[in-house]
């Protein structure tokens, strides 16, 4: 079976309709395990005290905020190259979820930064590129809503997505590009020496898995909504032309 | 409830903001999904499901 079969809206609706309830339950379960374990059953850090519990929110949200834009980039490229409507609608569906994750990462980062760094905000490379990514999300959503013709909106937002990808990449690698600023390096890496301690690591993995599943669930749900809305617009247009 | 010590306000605020934002995007997505399904069904002349 080819992946492109899911570019057919009817096929996408049938498969996603079957998968969504299971995905929803799995998301709830994984998120609950990660957050309850992290909040109630992990010790304080010897330097950061109980603020270390914010890691179960901040790190997964930041990861999804960046990778959601990556998913939108792939979907936008599929739209630009192969003109599959479902991919353009999936990119549109992912944007509000990505924006929410970016807002969570910024808010929890500021709340965590205040007691640890002594300030809510600094114009650090990673924080600044994250703020710009947040503005790109807002611009992307506004552009979709500003243009009535779906194909034109998909074209223009896809180009905007390509440009914004620079800041999504910067958000991830800013710490490596510019070895300055208050924000530390990655909390998780392939190098085990750089990872957080195991006592925090396993619940963090559950929280990350929960956030990933939540993103997938919401994108599927919202893509179905976009497909239905697009069909409704097409049917209304057809009816109007039939009566003209 | 774990003892959050002197950082209780910060930790609870972080969890509060996150849960409110997550609940908001989930509620908005469900509301829009139900509305689009109802509108399409109504237009196509099906029963509202």
Short mmCIF file of C-alpha atoms in Angstrom, two decimals:
data_model
loop_
_atom_site.label_atom_id
_atom_site.label_comp_id
_atom_site.label_asym_id
_atom_site.label_seq_id
_atom_site.Cartn_x
_atom_site.Cartn_y
_atom_site.Cartn_z
CA UNK A 1 0.00 0.00 0.00
CA UNK A 2 1.36 3.42 -0.95
CA UNK A 3 1.48 6.38 1.44
CA UNK A 4 -0.09 8.48 -1.32
CA UNK A 5 -3.38 6.58 -0.92
CA UNK A 6 -3.97 8.68 2.20
CA UNK A 7 -3.86 11.79 0.03
CA UNK A 8 -7.34 10.75 -1.07
CA UNK A 9 -9.68 12.58 1.35
CA UNK A 10 -12.21 9.73 1.42
CA UNK A 11 -9.51 7.19 2.28
CA UNK A 12 -7.98 9.56 4.86
CA UNK A 13 -11.36 10.07 6.56
CA UNK A 14 -12.04 6.33 6.70
CA UNK A 15 -8.67 5.40 8.19
CA UNK A 16 -8.37 8.38 10.57
CA UNK A 17 -11.94 7.79 11.80
CA UNK A 18 -10.97 4.28 12.88
CA UNK A 19 -7.63 5.27 14.42
CA UNK A 20 -8.69 8.43 16.32
CA UNK A 21 -10.57 6.91 19.30
CA UNK A 22 -7.68 4.53 20.08
CA UNK A 23 -5.14 7.29 19.64
CA UNK A 24 -7.15 9.53 21.98
CA UNK A 25 -7.19 6.95 24.77
CA UNK A 26 -3.48 6.16 24.31
CA UNK A 27 -2.69 9.87 24.44
CA UNK A 28 -4.63 10.38 27.69
CA UNK A 29 -3.00 7.37 29.31
CA UNK A 30 0.58 8.26 28.29
CA UNK A 31 0.22 11.92 29.24
CA UNK A 32 -1.30 11.00 32.61
CA UNK A 33 1.54 8.56 33.38
CA UNK A 34 4.24 11.07 32.39
CA UNK A 35 2.81 14.09 34.19
CA UNK A 36 1.57 12.31 37.34
CA UNK A 37 4.87 10.41 37.68
CA UNK A 38 6.87 13.55 37.07
CA UNK A 39 4.88 15.80 39.38
CA UNK A 40 4.15 13.47 42.29
CA UNK A 41 6.83 10.80 42.30
CA UNK A 42 10.16 12.38 41.36
CA UNK A 43 12.58 14.01 43.82
CA UNK A 44 13.75 17.61 43.80
CA UNK A 45 16.98 18.44 42.02
CA UNK A 46 19.90 19.30 44.34
CA UNK A 47 20.42 22.66 42.60
CA UNK A 48 17.04 23.54 41.05
CA UNK A 49 14.81 22.28 43.86
CA UNK A 50 11.21 21.48 42.87
CA UNK A 51 11.41 23.65 39.72
CA UNK A 52 12.91 20.60 37.98
CA UNK A 53 9.31 19.33 37.72
CA UNK A 54 8.74 21.97 35.03
CA UNK A 55 10.97 19.87 32.73
CA UNK A 56 8.01 17.50 32.08
CA UNK A 57 6.12 20.39 30.46
CA UNK A 58 8.81 22.62 29.01
CA UNK A 59 10.96 20.08 27.15
CA UNK A 60 8.10 18.13 25.46
CA UNK A 61 6.28 21.36 24.49
CA UNK A 62 9.46 22.87 23.02
CA UNK A 63 10.19 19.67 21.08
CA UNK A 64 6.69 19.59 19.60
CA UNK A 65 6.76 23.34 18.84
CA UNK A 66 9.84 22.89 16.65
CA UNK A 67 8.91 19.53 15.11
CA UNK A 68 5.33 20.63 14.35
CA UNK A 69 6.83 23.27 12.09
CA UNK A 70 8.96 20.50 10.53
CA UNK A 71 5.83 18.46 9.87
CA UNK A 72 4.17 21.55 8.34
CA UNK A 73 7.24 22.01 6.14
CA UNK A 74 7.03 18.45 4.79
CA UNK A 75 3.27 18.77 4.22
CA UNK A 76 3.78 22.14 2.50
CA UNK A 77 6.44 20.69 0.21
CA UNK A 78 4.10 17.80 -0.67
CA UNK A 79 1.43 20.38 -1.53
CA UNK A 80 3.80 22.50 -3.63
CA UNK A 81 5.24 19.51 -5.51
CA UNK A 82 2.33 17.03 -5.78
CA UNK A 83 -0.73 19.26 -5.13
CA UNK A 84 -2.37 16.90 -2.64
CA UNK A 85 -5.06 18.87 -0.80
CA UNK A 86 -4.97 16.70 2.32
CA UNK A 87 -1.32 17.63 2.91
CA UNK A 88 -2.05 21.37 2.68
CA UNK A 89 -4.99 20.94 5.06
CA UNK A 90 -2.86 18.87 7.46
CA UNK A 91 -0.29 21.69 7.58
CA UNK A 92 -3.09 24.16 8.33
CA UNK A 93 -4.47 21.82 11.00
CA UNK A 94 -1.09 21.52 12.74
CA UNK A 95 -0.44 25.27 13.07
CA UNK A 96 -2.73 26.07 16.06
CA UNK A 97 -1.39 23.01 17.89
CA UNK A 98 2.19 24.14 17.20
CA UNK A 99 1.33 27.65 18.36
CA UNK A 100 -0.11 26.29 21.61
CA UNK A 101 3.05 24.25 22.22
CA UNK A 102 5.23 27.29 21.49
CA UNK A 103 3.20 29.36 23.97
CA UNK A 104 3.56 26.62 26.61
CA UNK A 105 7.33 26.41 26.02
CA UNK A 106 7.72 30.20 26.28
CA UNK A 107 5.49 30.51 29.37
CA UNK A 108 6.99 27.59 31.29
CA UNK A 109 10.49 28.72 30.26
CA UNK A 110 9.86 32.19 31.68
CA UNK A 111 8.36 30.78 34.89
CA UNK A 112 11.33 28.41 35.26
CA UNK A 113 13.87 31.06 34.31
CA UNK A 114 12.78 33.60 36.90
CA UNK A 115 13.95 31.68 40.01
CA UNK A 116 16.92 30.01 38.25
CA UNK A 117 18.34 32.88 36.17
CA UNK A 118 16.81 35.77 38.11
CA UNK A 119 14.90 37.01 35.07
CA UNK A 120 11.75 36.12 33.14
CA UNK A 121 13.34 36.86 29.77
CA UNK A 122 16.69 37.50 28.11
CA UNK A 123 17.46 38.11 24.43
CA UNK A 124 19.32 34.81 24.34
CA UNK A 125 19.70 33.19 20.85
CA UNK A 126 17.43 30.25 21.64
CA UNK A 127 14.74 32.31 23.38
CA UNK A 128 14.75 34.95 20.67
CA UNK A 129 14.51 32.44 17.81
CA UNK A 130 11.67 30.73 19.70
CA UNK A 131 9.80 34.01 20.01
CA UNK A 132 10.22 34.60 16.26
CA UNK A 133 8.94 31.06 15.62
CA UNK A 134 5.87 31.96 17.69
CA UNK A 135 5.31 35.05 15.52
CA UNK A 136 5.67 32.89 12.39
CA UNK A 137 2.94 30.58 13.70
CA UNK A 138 0.66 33.59 14.22
CA UNK A 139 1.47 34.93 10.74
CA UNK A 140 0.89 31.52 9.16
CA UNK A 141 -2.55 31.15 10.79
CA UNK A 142 -3.48 34.74 9.92
CA UNK A 143 -2.48 34.23 6.27
CA UNK A 144 -4.62 31.10 5.95
CA UNK A 145 -7.61 33.00 7.37
CA UNK A 146 -7.04 36.08 5.25
CA UNK A 147 -7.30 34.38 1.84
CA UNK A 148 -10.62 32.97 0.67
CA UNK A 149 -9.36 30.74 -2.14
CA UNK A 150 -7.99 27.58 -0.51
CA UNK A 151 -5.41 26.78 -3.21
CA UNK A 152 -3.97 30.32 -3.18
CA UNK A 153 -3.86 30.27 0.63
CA UNK A 154 -2.10 26.90 0.55
CA UNK A 155 0.48 28.21 -1.95
CA UNK A 156 1.28 31.36 0.03
CA UNK A 157 1.32 29.70 3.45
CA UNK A 158 3.62 26.98 2.07
CA UNK A 159 6.13 29.63 1.02
CA UNK A 160 5.82 31.28 4.45
CA UNK A 161 6.42 27.87 6.01
CA UNK A 162 9.64 27.44 4.02
CA UNK A 163 10.91 30.81 5.27
CA UNK A 164 9.87 30.10 8.88
CA UNK A 165 11.76 26.81 8.81
CA UNK A 166 14.99 28.77 9.21
CA UNK A 167 13.78 29.96 12.64
CA UNK A 168 12.47 26.51 13.58
CA UNK A 169 15.98 25.15 12.89
CA UNK A 170 17.56 28.08 14.74
CA UNK A 171 15.31 27.40 17.77
CA UNK A 172 16.76 23.91 17.92
CA UNK A 173 20.41 24.62 17.14
CA UNK A 174 20.90 28.21 18.33
CA UNK A 175 22.77 27.01 21.41
CA UNK A 176 25.24 25.17 19.16
CA UNK A 177 25.60 28.00 16.62
CA UNK A 178 26.26 30.71 19.20
CA UNK A 179 27.98 29.44 22.30
CA UNK A 180 26.47 32.16 24.45
CA UNK A 181 23.26 32.98 26.28
CA UNK A 182 21.65 31.64 29.44
CA UNK A 183 19.79 28.69 27.97
CA UNK A 184 21.55 25.36 28.47
CA UNK A 185 22.12 22.74 25.77
CA UNK A 186 19.77 19.86 24.97
CA UNK A 187 18.31 18.01 27.98
CA UNK A 188 18.23 14.80 25.94
CA UNK A 189 20.86 13.67 23.49
CA UNK A 190 22.31 10.52 21.97
CA UNK A 191 25.30 11.04 24.26
CA UNK A 192 24.22 9.47 27.56
CA UNK A 193 26.66 11.66 29.54
CA UNK A 194 24.69 14.78 28.61
CA UNK A 195 21.28 13.40 29.55
CA UNK A 196 19.37 14.25 32.70
CA UNK A 197 19.55 11.72 35.54
CA UNK A 198 17.56 8.47 35.13
CA UNK A 199 15.20 9.37 37.95
CA UNK A 200 13.92 12.28 35.82
CA UNK A 201 14.63 10.68 32.42
CA UNK A 202 12.02 7.90 32.32
CA UNK A 203 8.99 10.01 33.33
CA UNK A 204 10.28 12.64 30.90
CA UNK A 205 10.20 10.06 28.09
CA UNK A 206 6.56 9.28 28.99
CA UNK A 207 5.71 13.00 28.99
CA UNK A 208 7.39 13.45 25.59
CA UNK A 209 5.53 10.42 24.19
CA UNK A 210 2.28 11.86 25.59
CA UNK A 211 2.86 15.24 23.94
CA UNK A 212 3.76 13.56 20.61
CA UNK A 213 0.58 11.46 20.74
CA UNK A 214 -1.47 14.53 21.68
CA UNK A 215 -0.05 16.36 18.67
CA UNK A 216 -0.87 13.45 16.34
CA UNK A 217 -4.40 13.11 17.76
CA UNK A 218 -5.16 16.82 17.41
CA UNK A 219 -3.67 17.05 13.90
CA UNK A 220 -5.75 14.07 12.73
CA UNK A 221 -8.90 15.50 14.32
CA UNK A 222 -8.29 19.00 12.93
CA UNK A 223 -7.40 17.69 9.45
CA UNK A 224 -10.74 15.87 9.37
CA UNK A 225 -12.42 19.16 10.32
CA UNK A 226 -10.57 20.98 7.51
CA UNK A 227 -11.57 18.31 4.96
CA UNK A 228 -15.24 18.58 5.99
CA UNK A 229 -15.15 22.39 5.88
CA UNK A 230 -13.55 22.34 2.44
CA UNK A 231 -16.17 19.88 1.18
CA UNK A 232 -18.96 22.09 2.56
CA UNK A 233 -17.55 25.14 0.75
CA UNK A 234 -17.26 23.15 -2.51
CA UNK A 235 -20.85 21.86 -2.23
CA UNK A 236 -22.21 25.36 -1.54
CA UNK A 237 -20.29 26.71 -4.54
CA UNK A 238 -21.61 23.93 -6.77
CA UNK A 239 -25.18 24.63 -5.64
CA UNK A 240 -24.78 28.35 -6.22
CA UNK A 241 -23.47 27.73 -9.75
CA UNK A 242 -26.31 25.31 -10.49
CA UNK A 243 -28.86 28.00 -9.59
CA UNK A 244 -27.04 30.78 -11.44
CA UNK B 1 0.56 16.70 47.06
CA UNK B 2 4.38 16.81 47.02
CA UNK B 3 6.24 19.37 49.09
CA UNK B 4 7.30 21.96 46.50
CA UNK B 5 9.18 24.11 49.02
CA UNK B 6 9.94 27.73 48.20
CA UNK B 7 9.24 27.22 44.46
CA UNK B 8 5.62 26.06 44.90
CA UNK B 9 4.17 29.13 43.16
CA UNK B 10 6.42 28.75 40.10
CA UNK B 11 5.82 24.99 39.71
CA UNK B 12 2.04 25.27 40.19
CA UNK B 13 1.88 28.26 37.83
CA UNK B 14 3.75 26.30 35.11
CA UNK B 15 1.40 23.32 35.45
CA UNK B 16 -1.65 25.60 35.60
CA UNK B 17 -0.75 27.56 32.46
CA UNK B 18 0.07 24.35 30.56
CA UNK B 19 -3.11 22.54 31.53
CA UNK B 20 -5.26 25.57 30.67
CA UNK B 21 -3.61 25.94 27.22
CA UNK B 22 -3.84 22.20 26.47
CA UNK B 23 -7.47 22.07 27.61
CA UNK B 24 -8.15 25.11 25.42
CA UNK B 25 -6.73 23.63 22.21
CA UNK B 26 -8.43 20.26 22.85
CA UNK B 27 -11.81 21.93 23.54
CA UNK B 28 -11.50 24.21 20.49
CA UNK B 29 -10.55 21.28 18.23
CA UNK B 30 -13.48 19.16 19.47
CA UNK B 31 -15.93 22.06 19.12
CA UNK B 32 -14.80 22.84 15.55
CA UNK B 33 -14.90 19.12 14.63
CA UNK B 34 -18.47 18.73 15.89
CA UNK B 35 -19.62 21.95 14.20
CA UNK B 36 -18.11 21.04 10.81
CA UNK B 37 -19.62 17.55 10.96
CA UNK B 38 -23.06 18.95 11.88
CA UNK B 39 -22.97 21.62 9.16
CA UNK B 40 -21.89 19.17 6.45
CA UNK B 41 -24.49 16.60 7.47
CA UNK B 42 -27.18 19.28 7.50
CA UNK B 43 -26.20 20.50 4.04
CA UNK B 44 -26.07 16.99 2.59
CA UNK B 45 -29.48 16.28 4.10
CA UNK B 46 -28.31 13.58 6.50
CA UNK B 47 -29.39 13.25 10.09
CA UNK B 48 -27.12 15.13 12.46
CA UNK B 49 -24.72 12.47 13.78
#
